[in-house]
mmCIF file of C-alpha atoms (C1' of nucleotides) in Angstrom:
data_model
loop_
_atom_site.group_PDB
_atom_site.id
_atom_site.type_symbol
_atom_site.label_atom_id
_atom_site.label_comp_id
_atom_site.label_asym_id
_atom_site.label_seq_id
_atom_site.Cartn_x
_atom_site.Cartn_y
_atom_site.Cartn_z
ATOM 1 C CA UNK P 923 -29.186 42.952 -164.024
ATOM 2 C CA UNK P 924 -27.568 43.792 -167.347
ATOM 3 C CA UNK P 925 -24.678 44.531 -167.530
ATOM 4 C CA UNK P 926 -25.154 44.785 -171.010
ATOM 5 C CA UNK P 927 -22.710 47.738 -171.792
ATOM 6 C CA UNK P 928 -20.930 45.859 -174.325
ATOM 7 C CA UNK P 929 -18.936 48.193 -176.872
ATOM 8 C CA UNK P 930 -16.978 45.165 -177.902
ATOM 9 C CA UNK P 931 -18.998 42.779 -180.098
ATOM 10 C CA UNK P 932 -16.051 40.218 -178.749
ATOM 11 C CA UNK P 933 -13.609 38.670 -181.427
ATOM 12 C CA UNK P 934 -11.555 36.466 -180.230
ATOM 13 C CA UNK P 935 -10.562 32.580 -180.950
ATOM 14 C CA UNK P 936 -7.657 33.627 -182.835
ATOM 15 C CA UNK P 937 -8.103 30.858 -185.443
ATOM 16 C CA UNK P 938 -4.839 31.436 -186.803
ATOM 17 C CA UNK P 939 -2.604 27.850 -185.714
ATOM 18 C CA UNK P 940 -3.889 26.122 -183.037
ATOM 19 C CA UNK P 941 -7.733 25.839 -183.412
ATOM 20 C CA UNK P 942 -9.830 25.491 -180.364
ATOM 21 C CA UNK P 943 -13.065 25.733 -179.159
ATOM 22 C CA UNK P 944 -12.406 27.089 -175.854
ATOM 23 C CA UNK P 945 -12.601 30.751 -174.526
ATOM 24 C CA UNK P 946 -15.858 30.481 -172.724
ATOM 25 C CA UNK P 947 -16.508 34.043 -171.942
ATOM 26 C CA UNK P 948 -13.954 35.666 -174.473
ATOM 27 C CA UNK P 949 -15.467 34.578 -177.255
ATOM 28 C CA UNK P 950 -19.382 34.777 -177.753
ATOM 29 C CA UNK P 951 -19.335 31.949 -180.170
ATOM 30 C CA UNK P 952 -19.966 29.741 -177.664
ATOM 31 C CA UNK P 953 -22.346 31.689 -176.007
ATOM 32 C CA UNK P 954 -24.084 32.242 -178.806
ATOM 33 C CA UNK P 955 -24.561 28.494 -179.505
ATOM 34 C CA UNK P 956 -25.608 27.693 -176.150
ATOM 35 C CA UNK P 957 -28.611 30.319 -176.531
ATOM 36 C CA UNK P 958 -29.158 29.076 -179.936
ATOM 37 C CA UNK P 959 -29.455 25.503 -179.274
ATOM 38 C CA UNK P 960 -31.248 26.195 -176.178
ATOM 39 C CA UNK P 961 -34.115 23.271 -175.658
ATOM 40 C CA UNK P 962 -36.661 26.337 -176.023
ATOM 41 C CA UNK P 963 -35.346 28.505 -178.321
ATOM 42 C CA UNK P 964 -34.506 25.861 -181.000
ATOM 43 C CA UNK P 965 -38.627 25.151 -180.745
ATOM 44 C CA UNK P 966 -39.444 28.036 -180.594
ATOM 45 C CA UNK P 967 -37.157 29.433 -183.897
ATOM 46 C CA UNK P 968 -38.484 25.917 -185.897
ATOM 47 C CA UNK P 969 -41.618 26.893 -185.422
ATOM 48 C CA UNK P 970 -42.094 30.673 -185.884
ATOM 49 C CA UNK P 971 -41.292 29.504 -189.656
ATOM 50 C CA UNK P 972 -42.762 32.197 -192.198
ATOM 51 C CA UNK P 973 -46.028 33.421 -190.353
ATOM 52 C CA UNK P 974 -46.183 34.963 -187.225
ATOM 53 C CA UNK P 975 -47.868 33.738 -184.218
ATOM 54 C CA UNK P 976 -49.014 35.215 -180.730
ATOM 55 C CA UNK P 977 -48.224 34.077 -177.426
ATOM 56 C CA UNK P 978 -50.994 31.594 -176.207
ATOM 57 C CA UNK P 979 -50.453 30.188 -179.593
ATOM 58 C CA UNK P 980 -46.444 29.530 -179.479
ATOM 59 C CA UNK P 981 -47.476 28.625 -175.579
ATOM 60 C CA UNK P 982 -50.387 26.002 -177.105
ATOM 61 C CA UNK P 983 -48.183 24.781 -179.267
ATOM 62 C CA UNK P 984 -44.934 23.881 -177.633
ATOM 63 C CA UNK P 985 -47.045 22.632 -174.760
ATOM 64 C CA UNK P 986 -44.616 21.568 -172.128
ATOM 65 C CA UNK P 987 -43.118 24.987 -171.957
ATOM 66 C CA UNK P 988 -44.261 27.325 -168.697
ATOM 67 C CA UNK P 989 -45.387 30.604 -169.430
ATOM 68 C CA UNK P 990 -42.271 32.305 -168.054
ATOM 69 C CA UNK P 991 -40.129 30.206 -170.059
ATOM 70 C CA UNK P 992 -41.712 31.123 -172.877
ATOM 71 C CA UNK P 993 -41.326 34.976 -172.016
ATOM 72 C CA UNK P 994 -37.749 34.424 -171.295
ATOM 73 C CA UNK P 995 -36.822 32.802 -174.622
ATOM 74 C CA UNK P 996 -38.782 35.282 -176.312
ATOM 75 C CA UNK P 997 -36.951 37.981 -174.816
ATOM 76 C CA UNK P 998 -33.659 36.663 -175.197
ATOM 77 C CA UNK P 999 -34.571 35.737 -178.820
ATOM 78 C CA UNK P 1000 -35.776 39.193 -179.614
ATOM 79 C CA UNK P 1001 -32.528 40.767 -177.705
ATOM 80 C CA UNK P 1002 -30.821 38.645 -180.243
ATOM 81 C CA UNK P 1003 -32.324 40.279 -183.186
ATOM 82 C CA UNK P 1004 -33.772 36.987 -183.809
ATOM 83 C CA UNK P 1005 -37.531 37.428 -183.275
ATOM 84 C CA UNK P 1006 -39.570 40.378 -183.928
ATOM 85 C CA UNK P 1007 -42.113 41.350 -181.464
ATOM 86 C CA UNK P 1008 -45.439 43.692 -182.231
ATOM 87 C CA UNK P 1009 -47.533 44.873 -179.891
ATOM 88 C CA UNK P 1010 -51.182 45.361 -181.333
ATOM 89 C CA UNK P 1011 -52.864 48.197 -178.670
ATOM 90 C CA UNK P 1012 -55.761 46.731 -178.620
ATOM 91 C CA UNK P 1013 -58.298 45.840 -175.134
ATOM 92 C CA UNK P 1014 -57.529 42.560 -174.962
ATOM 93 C CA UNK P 1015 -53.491 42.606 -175.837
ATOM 94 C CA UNK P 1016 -52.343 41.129 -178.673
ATOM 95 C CA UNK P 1017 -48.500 40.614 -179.378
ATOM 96 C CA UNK P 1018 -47.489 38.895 -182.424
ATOM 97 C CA UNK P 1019 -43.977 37.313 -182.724
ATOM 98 C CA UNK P 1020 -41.954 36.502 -185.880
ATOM 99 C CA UNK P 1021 -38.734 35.875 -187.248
ATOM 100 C CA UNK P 1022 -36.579 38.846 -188.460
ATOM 101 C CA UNK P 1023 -34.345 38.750 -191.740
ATOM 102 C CA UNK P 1024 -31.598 37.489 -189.272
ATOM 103 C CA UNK P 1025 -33.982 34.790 -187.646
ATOM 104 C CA UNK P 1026 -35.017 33.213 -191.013
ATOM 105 C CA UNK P 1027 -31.820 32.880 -191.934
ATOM 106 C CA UNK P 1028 -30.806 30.700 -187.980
ATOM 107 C CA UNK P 1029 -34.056 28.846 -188.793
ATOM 108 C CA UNK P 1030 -33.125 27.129 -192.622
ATOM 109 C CA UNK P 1031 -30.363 25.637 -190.250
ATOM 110 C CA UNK P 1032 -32.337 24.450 -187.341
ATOM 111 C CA UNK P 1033 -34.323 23.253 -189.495
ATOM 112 C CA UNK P 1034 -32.317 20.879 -191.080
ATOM 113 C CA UNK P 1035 -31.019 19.881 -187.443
ATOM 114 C CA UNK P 1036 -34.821 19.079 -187.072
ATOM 115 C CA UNK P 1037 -35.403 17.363 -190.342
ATOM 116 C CA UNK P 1038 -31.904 14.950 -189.522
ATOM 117 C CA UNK P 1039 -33.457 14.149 -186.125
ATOM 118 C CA UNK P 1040 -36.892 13.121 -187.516
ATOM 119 C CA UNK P 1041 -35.558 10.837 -190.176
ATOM 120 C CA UNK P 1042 -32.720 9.303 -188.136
ATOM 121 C CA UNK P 1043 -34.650 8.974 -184.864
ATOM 122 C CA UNK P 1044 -35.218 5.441 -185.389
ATOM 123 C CA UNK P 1045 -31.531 4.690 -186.067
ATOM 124 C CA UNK P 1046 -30.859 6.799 -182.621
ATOM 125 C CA UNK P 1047 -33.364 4.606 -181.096
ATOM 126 C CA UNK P 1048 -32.280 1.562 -182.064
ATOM 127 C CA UNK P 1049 -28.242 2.225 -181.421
ATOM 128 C CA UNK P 1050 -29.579 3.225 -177.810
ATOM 129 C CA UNK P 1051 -30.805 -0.626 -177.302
ATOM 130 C CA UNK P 1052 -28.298 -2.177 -178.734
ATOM 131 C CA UNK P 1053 -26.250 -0.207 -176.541
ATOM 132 C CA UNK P 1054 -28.197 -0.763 -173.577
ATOM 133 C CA UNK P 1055 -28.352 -4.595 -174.234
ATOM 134 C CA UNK P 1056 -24.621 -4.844 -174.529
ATOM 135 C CA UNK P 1057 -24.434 -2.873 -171.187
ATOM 136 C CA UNK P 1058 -26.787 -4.689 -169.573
ATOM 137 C CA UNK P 1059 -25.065 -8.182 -170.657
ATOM 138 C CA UNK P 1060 -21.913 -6.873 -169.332
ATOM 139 C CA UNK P 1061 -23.264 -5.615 -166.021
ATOM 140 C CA UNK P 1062 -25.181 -9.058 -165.440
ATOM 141 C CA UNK P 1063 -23.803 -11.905 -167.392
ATOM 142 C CA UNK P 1064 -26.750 -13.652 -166.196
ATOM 143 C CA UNK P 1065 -25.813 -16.944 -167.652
ATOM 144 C CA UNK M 325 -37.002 -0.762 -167.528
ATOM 145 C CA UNK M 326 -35.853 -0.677 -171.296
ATOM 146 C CA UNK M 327 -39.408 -0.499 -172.885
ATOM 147 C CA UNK M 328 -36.079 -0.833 -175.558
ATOM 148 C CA UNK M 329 -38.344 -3.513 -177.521
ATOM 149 C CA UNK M 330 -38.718 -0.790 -179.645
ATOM 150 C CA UNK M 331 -40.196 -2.556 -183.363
ATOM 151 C CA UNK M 332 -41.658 0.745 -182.892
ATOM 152 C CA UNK M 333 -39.319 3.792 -183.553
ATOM 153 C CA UNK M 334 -41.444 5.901 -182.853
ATOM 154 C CA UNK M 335 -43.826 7.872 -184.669
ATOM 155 C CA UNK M 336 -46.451 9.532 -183.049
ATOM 156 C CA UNK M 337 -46.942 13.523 -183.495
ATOM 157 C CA UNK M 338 -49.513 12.796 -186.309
ATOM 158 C CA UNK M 339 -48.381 15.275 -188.744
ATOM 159 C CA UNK M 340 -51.881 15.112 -190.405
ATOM 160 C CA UNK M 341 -53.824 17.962 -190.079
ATOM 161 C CA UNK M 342 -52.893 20.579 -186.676
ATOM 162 C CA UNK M 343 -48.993 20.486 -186.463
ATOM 163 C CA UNK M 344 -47.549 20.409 -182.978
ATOM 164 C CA UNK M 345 -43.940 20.331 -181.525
ATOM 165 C CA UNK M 346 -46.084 18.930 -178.061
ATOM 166 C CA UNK M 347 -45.525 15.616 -176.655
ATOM 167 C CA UNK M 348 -42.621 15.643 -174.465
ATOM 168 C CA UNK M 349 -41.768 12.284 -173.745
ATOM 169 C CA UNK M 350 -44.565 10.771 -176.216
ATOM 170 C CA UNK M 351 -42.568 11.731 -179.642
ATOM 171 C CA UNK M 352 -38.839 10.981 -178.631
ATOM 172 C CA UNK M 353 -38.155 13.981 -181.105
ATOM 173 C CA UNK M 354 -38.154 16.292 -178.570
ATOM 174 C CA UNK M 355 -35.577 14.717 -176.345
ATOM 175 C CA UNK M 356 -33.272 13.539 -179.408
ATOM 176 C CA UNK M 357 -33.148 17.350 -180.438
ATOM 177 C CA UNK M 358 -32.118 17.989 -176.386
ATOM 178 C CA UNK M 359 -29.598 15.805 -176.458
ATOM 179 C CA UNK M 360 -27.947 16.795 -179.747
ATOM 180 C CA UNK M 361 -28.312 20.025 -179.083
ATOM 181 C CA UNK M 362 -27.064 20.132 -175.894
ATOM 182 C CA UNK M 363 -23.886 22.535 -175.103
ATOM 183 C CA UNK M 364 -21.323 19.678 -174.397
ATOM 184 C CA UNK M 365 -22.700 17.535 -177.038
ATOM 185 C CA UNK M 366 -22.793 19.934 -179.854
ATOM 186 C CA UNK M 367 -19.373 21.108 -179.405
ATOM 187 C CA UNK M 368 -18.210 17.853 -179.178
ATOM 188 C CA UNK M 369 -19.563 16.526 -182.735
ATOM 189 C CA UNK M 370 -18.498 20.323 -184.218
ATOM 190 C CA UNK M 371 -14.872 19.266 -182.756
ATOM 191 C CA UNK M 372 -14.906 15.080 -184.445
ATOM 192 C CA UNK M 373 -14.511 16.399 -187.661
ATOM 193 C CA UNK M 374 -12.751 13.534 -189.681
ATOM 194 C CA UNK M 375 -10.194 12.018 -187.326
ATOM 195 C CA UNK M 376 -10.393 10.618 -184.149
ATOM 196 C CA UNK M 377 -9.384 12.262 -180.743
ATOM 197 C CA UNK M 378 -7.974 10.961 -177.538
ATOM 198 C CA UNK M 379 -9.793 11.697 -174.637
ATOM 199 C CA UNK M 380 -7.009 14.209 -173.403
ATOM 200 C CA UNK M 381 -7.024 15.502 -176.384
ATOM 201 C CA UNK M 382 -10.983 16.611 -176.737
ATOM 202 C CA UNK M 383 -10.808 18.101 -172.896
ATOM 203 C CA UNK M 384 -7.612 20.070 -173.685
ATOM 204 C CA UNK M 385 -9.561 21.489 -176.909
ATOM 205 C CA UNK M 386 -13.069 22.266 -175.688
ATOM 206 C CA UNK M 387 -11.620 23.157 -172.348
ATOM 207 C CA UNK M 388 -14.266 24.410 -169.564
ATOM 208 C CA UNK M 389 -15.312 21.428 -169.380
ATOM 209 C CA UNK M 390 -15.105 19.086 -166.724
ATOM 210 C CA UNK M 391 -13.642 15.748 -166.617
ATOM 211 C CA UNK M 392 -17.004 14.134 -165.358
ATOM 212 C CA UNK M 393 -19.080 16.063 -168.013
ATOM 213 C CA UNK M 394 -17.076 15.001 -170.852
ATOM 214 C CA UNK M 395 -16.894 11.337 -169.910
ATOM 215 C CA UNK M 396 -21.105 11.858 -169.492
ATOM 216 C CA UNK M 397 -21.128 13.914 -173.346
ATOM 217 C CA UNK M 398 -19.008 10.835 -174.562
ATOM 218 C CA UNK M 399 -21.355 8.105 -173.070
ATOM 219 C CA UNK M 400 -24.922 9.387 -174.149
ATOM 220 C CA UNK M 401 -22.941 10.402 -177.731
ATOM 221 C CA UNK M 402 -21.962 6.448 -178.147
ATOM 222 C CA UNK M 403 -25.008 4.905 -177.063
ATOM 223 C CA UNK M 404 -26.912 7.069 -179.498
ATOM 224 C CA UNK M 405 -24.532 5.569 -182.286
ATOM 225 C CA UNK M 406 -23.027 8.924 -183.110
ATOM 226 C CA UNK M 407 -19.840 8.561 -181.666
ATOM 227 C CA UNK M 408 -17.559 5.641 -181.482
ATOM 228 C CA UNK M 409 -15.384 4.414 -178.718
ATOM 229 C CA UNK M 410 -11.980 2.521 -179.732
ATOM 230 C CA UNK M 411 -9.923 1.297 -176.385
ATOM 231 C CA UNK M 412 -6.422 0.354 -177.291
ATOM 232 C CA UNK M 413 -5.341 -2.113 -174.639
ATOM 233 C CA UNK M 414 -2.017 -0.564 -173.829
ATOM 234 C CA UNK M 415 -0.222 0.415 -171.054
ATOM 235 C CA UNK M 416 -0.720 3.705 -170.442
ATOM 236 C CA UNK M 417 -4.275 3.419 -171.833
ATOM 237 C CA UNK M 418 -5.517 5.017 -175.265
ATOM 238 C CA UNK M 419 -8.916 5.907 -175.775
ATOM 239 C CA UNK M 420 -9.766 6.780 -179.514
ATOM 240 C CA UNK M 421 -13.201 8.621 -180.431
ATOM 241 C CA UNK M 422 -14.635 9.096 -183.763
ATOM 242 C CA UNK M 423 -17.429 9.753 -185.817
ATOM 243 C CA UNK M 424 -19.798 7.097 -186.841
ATOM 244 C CA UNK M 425 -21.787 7.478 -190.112
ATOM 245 C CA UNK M 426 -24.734 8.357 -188.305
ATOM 246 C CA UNK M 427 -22.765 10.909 -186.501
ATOM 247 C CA UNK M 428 -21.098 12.164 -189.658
ATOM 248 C CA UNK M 429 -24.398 13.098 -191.255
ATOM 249 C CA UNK M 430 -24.926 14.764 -187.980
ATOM 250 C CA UNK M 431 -21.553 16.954 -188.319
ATOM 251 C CA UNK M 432 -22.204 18.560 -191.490
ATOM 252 C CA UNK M 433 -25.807 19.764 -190.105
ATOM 253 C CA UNK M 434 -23.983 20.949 -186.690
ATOM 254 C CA UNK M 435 -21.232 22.693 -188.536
ATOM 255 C CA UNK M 436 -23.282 24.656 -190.576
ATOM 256 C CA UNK M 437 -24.836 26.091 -187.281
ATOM 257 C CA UNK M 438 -21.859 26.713 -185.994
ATOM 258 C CA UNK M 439 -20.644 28.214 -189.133
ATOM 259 C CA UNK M 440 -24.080 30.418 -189.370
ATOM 260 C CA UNK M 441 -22.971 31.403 -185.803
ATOM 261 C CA UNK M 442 -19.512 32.490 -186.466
ATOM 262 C CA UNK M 443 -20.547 34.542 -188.884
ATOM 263 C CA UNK M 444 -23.182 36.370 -187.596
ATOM 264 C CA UNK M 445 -21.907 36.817 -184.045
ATOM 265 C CA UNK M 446 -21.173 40.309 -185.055
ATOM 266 C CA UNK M 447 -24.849 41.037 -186.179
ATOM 267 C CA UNK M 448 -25.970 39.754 -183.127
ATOM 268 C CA UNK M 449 -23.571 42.109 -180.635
ATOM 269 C CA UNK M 450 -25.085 44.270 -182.531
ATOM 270 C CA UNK M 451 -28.620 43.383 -181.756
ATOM 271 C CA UNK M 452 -28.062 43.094 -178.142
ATOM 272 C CA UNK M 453 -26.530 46.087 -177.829
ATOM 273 C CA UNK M 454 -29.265 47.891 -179.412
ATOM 274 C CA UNK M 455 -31.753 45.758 -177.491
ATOM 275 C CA UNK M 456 -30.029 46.771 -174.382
ATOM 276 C CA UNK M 457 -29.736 50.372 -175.106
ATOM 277 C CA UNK M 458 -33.250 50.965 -176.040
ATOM 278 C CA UNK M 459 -33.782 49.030 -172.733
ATOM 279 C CA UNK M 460 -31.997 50.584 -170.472
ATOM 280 C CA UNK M 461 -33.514 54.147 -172.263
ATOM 281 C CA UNK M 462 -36.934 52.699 -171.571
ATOM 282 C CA UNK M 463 -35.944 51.841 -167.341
ATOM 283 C CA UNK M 464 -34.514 55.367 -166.925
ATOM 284 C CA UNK M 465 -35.368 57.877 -168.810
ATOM 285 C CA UNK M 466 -32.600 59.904 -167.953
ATOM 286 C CA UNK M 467 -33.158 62.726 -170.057
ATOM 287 C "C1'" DC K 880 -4.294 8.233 -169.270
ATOM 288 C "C1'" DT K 881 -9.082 7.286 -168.739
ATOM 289 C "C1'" DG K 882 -12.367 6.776 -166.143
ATOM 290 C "C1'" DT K 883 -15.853 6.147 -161.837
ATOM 291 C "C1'" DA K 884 -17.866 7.476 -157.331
ATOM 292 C "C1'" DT K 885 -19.264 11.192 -153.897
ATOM 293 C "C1'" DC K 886 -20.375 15.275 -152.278
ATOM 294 C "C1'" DC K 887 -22.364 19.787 -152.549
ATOM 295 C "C1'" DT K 888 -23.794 24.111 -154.451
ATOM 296 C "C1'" DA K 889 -25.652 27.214 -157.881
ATOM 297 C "C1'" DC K 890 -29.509 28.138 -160.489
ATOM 298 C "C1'" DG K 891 -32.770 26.630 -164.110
ATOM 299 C "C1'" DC K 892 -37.280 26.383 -164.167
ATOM 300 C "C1'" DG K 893 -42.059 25.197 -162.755
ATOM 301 C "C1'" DA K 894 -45.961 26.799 -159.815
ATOM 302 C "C1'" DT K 895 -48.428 30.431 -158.216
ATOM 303 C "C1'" DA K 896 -50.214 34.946 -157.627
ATOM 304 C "C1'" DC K 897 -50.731 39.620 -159.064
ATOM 305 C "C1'" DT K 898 -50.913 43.866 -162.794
ATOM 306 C "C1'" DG K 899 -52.323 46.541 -167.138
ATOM 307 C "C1'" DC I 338 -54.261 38.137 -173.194
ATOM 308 C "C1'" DA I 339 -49.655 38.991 -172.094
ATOM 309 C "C1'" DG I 340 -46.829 39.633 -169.124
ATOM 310 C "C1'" DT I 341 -43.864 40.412 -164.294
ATOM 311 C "C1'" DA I 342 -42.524 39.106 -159.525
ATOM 312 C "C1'" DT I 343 -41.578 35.644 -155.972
ATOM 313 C "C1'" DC I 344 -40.697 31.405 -153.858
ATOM 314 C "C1'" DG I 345 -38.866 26.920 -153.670
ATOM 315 C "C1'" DC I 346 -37.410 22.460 -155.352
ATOM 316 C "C1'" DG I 347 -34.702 19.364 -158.401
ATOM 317 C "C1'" DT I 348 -30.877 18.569 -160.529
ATOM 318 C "C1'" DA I 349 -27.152 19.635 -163.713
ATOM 319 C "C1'" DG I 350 -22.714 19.829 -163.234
ATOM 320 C "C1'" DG I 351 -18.042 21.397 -160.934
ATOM 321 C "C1'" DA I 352 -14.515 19.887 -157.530
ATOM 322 C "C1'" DT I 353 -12.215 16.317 -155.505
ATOM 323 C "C1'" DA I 354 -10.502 11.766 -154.584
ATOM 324 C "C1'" DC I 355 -9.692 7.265 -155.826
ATOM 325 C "C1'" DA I 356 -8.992 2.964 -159.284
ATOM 326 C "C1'" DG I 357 -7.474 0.097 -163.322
#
DNA sequence: CTGTATCCTACGCGATACTG
DNA sequence: CAGTATCGCGTAGGATACAG
């Protein structure tokens, strides 16, 4: 299923006059971002912070996420060179995931996306029902 | 439907003692970060930099996007007060988007993602590759 | 130009069951 | 415990057509 074989890293988006965001596939910026702020992997990076944490744990602690979900992202995250994952042999199997050199680095930034949304969600909130009350009036002018 | 009487914002997630990213629709965290981080929606606040764009204008430069996906982007961006929506009431009708303040604070947290991105894209080919290799080593041992 | 309304398909993802 | 494999549903979202 992968097709992986990719020699070219993939530089593209000539930003030389016309700047755009576009290129899909050409460029990997955008794919990039899409894994990156992923609904799981942006967890899943803002949490695996300086310690490391095993798999029932990050699955405990996300709660909400299915257990293949939380392989996947891990999987894609480490093919990223963004997590780091160690496999103790022991009897009952213990895998410990944390964030490379690279993955710290991803996760200051996230974490300031996460830090903005916790001190503006009431803002958010509250432009959502004034929105929804000026929609609403429109819709219905009940009077 | 709007439980929008919202004097509450919205804490819950008691940060107190055992830290959680849990409660899906409980903490509206969760979804905020979903919705700013979502693909269209991201790209869309990277692109609103300091002046306004035309509808046209913003499908034109994120192109892949579809007509219907922008308009929904647009919508959910407005209501939650980060984008604003000026009609001009001419002829051939002019639609004007912008930043808000709230969604200007939210810019200069999105671009430095996007600039972390753009300049570790290459480190991350890298990775994959590697990943992928080592892989595809590990399926067939061909030697 | 800037939307809105339908239709329809691909696939993301949860649920479940089975290995080492 | 830490996965992998399979099935099946729900829905995100593209394509298309029409409207102000």
């Amino acid at each position: 299923m992968e097709e992986g074989t990719l020699g070219e890293p993939g530089y593209c988006c000539d930003t030389s006059d016309a700047f755009q965001w576009d290129s899909r596939e050409d460029c990997d910026v955008r794919q990039i971002l899409d894994r990156i702020a992923d609904k799981w992997s942006l967890l899943v990076i803002a949490l695996l912070d300086d310690r490391s944490m095993r798999f029932t744990e990050l699955k405990k602690t996300i709660d909400g996420i299915s257990q293949r979900m939380l392989t996947v992202t891990l999987r894609q995250l480490e093919r990223d060179g963004l997590v780091s994952r160690t496999v103790h042999p022991v009897v009952p199997p213990r895998v410990d995931y944390a964030l490379t050199p690279l993955g710290v680095g991803l996760h200051a930034t996230i974490q300031s996306l996460v830090t903005w949304t916790e001190s503006h969600q009431a803002e958010i909130a509250g432009a959502r029902a004034r929105y929804d009350a000026a929609t609403a009036a429109t819709a219905s002018p009940v009077e």
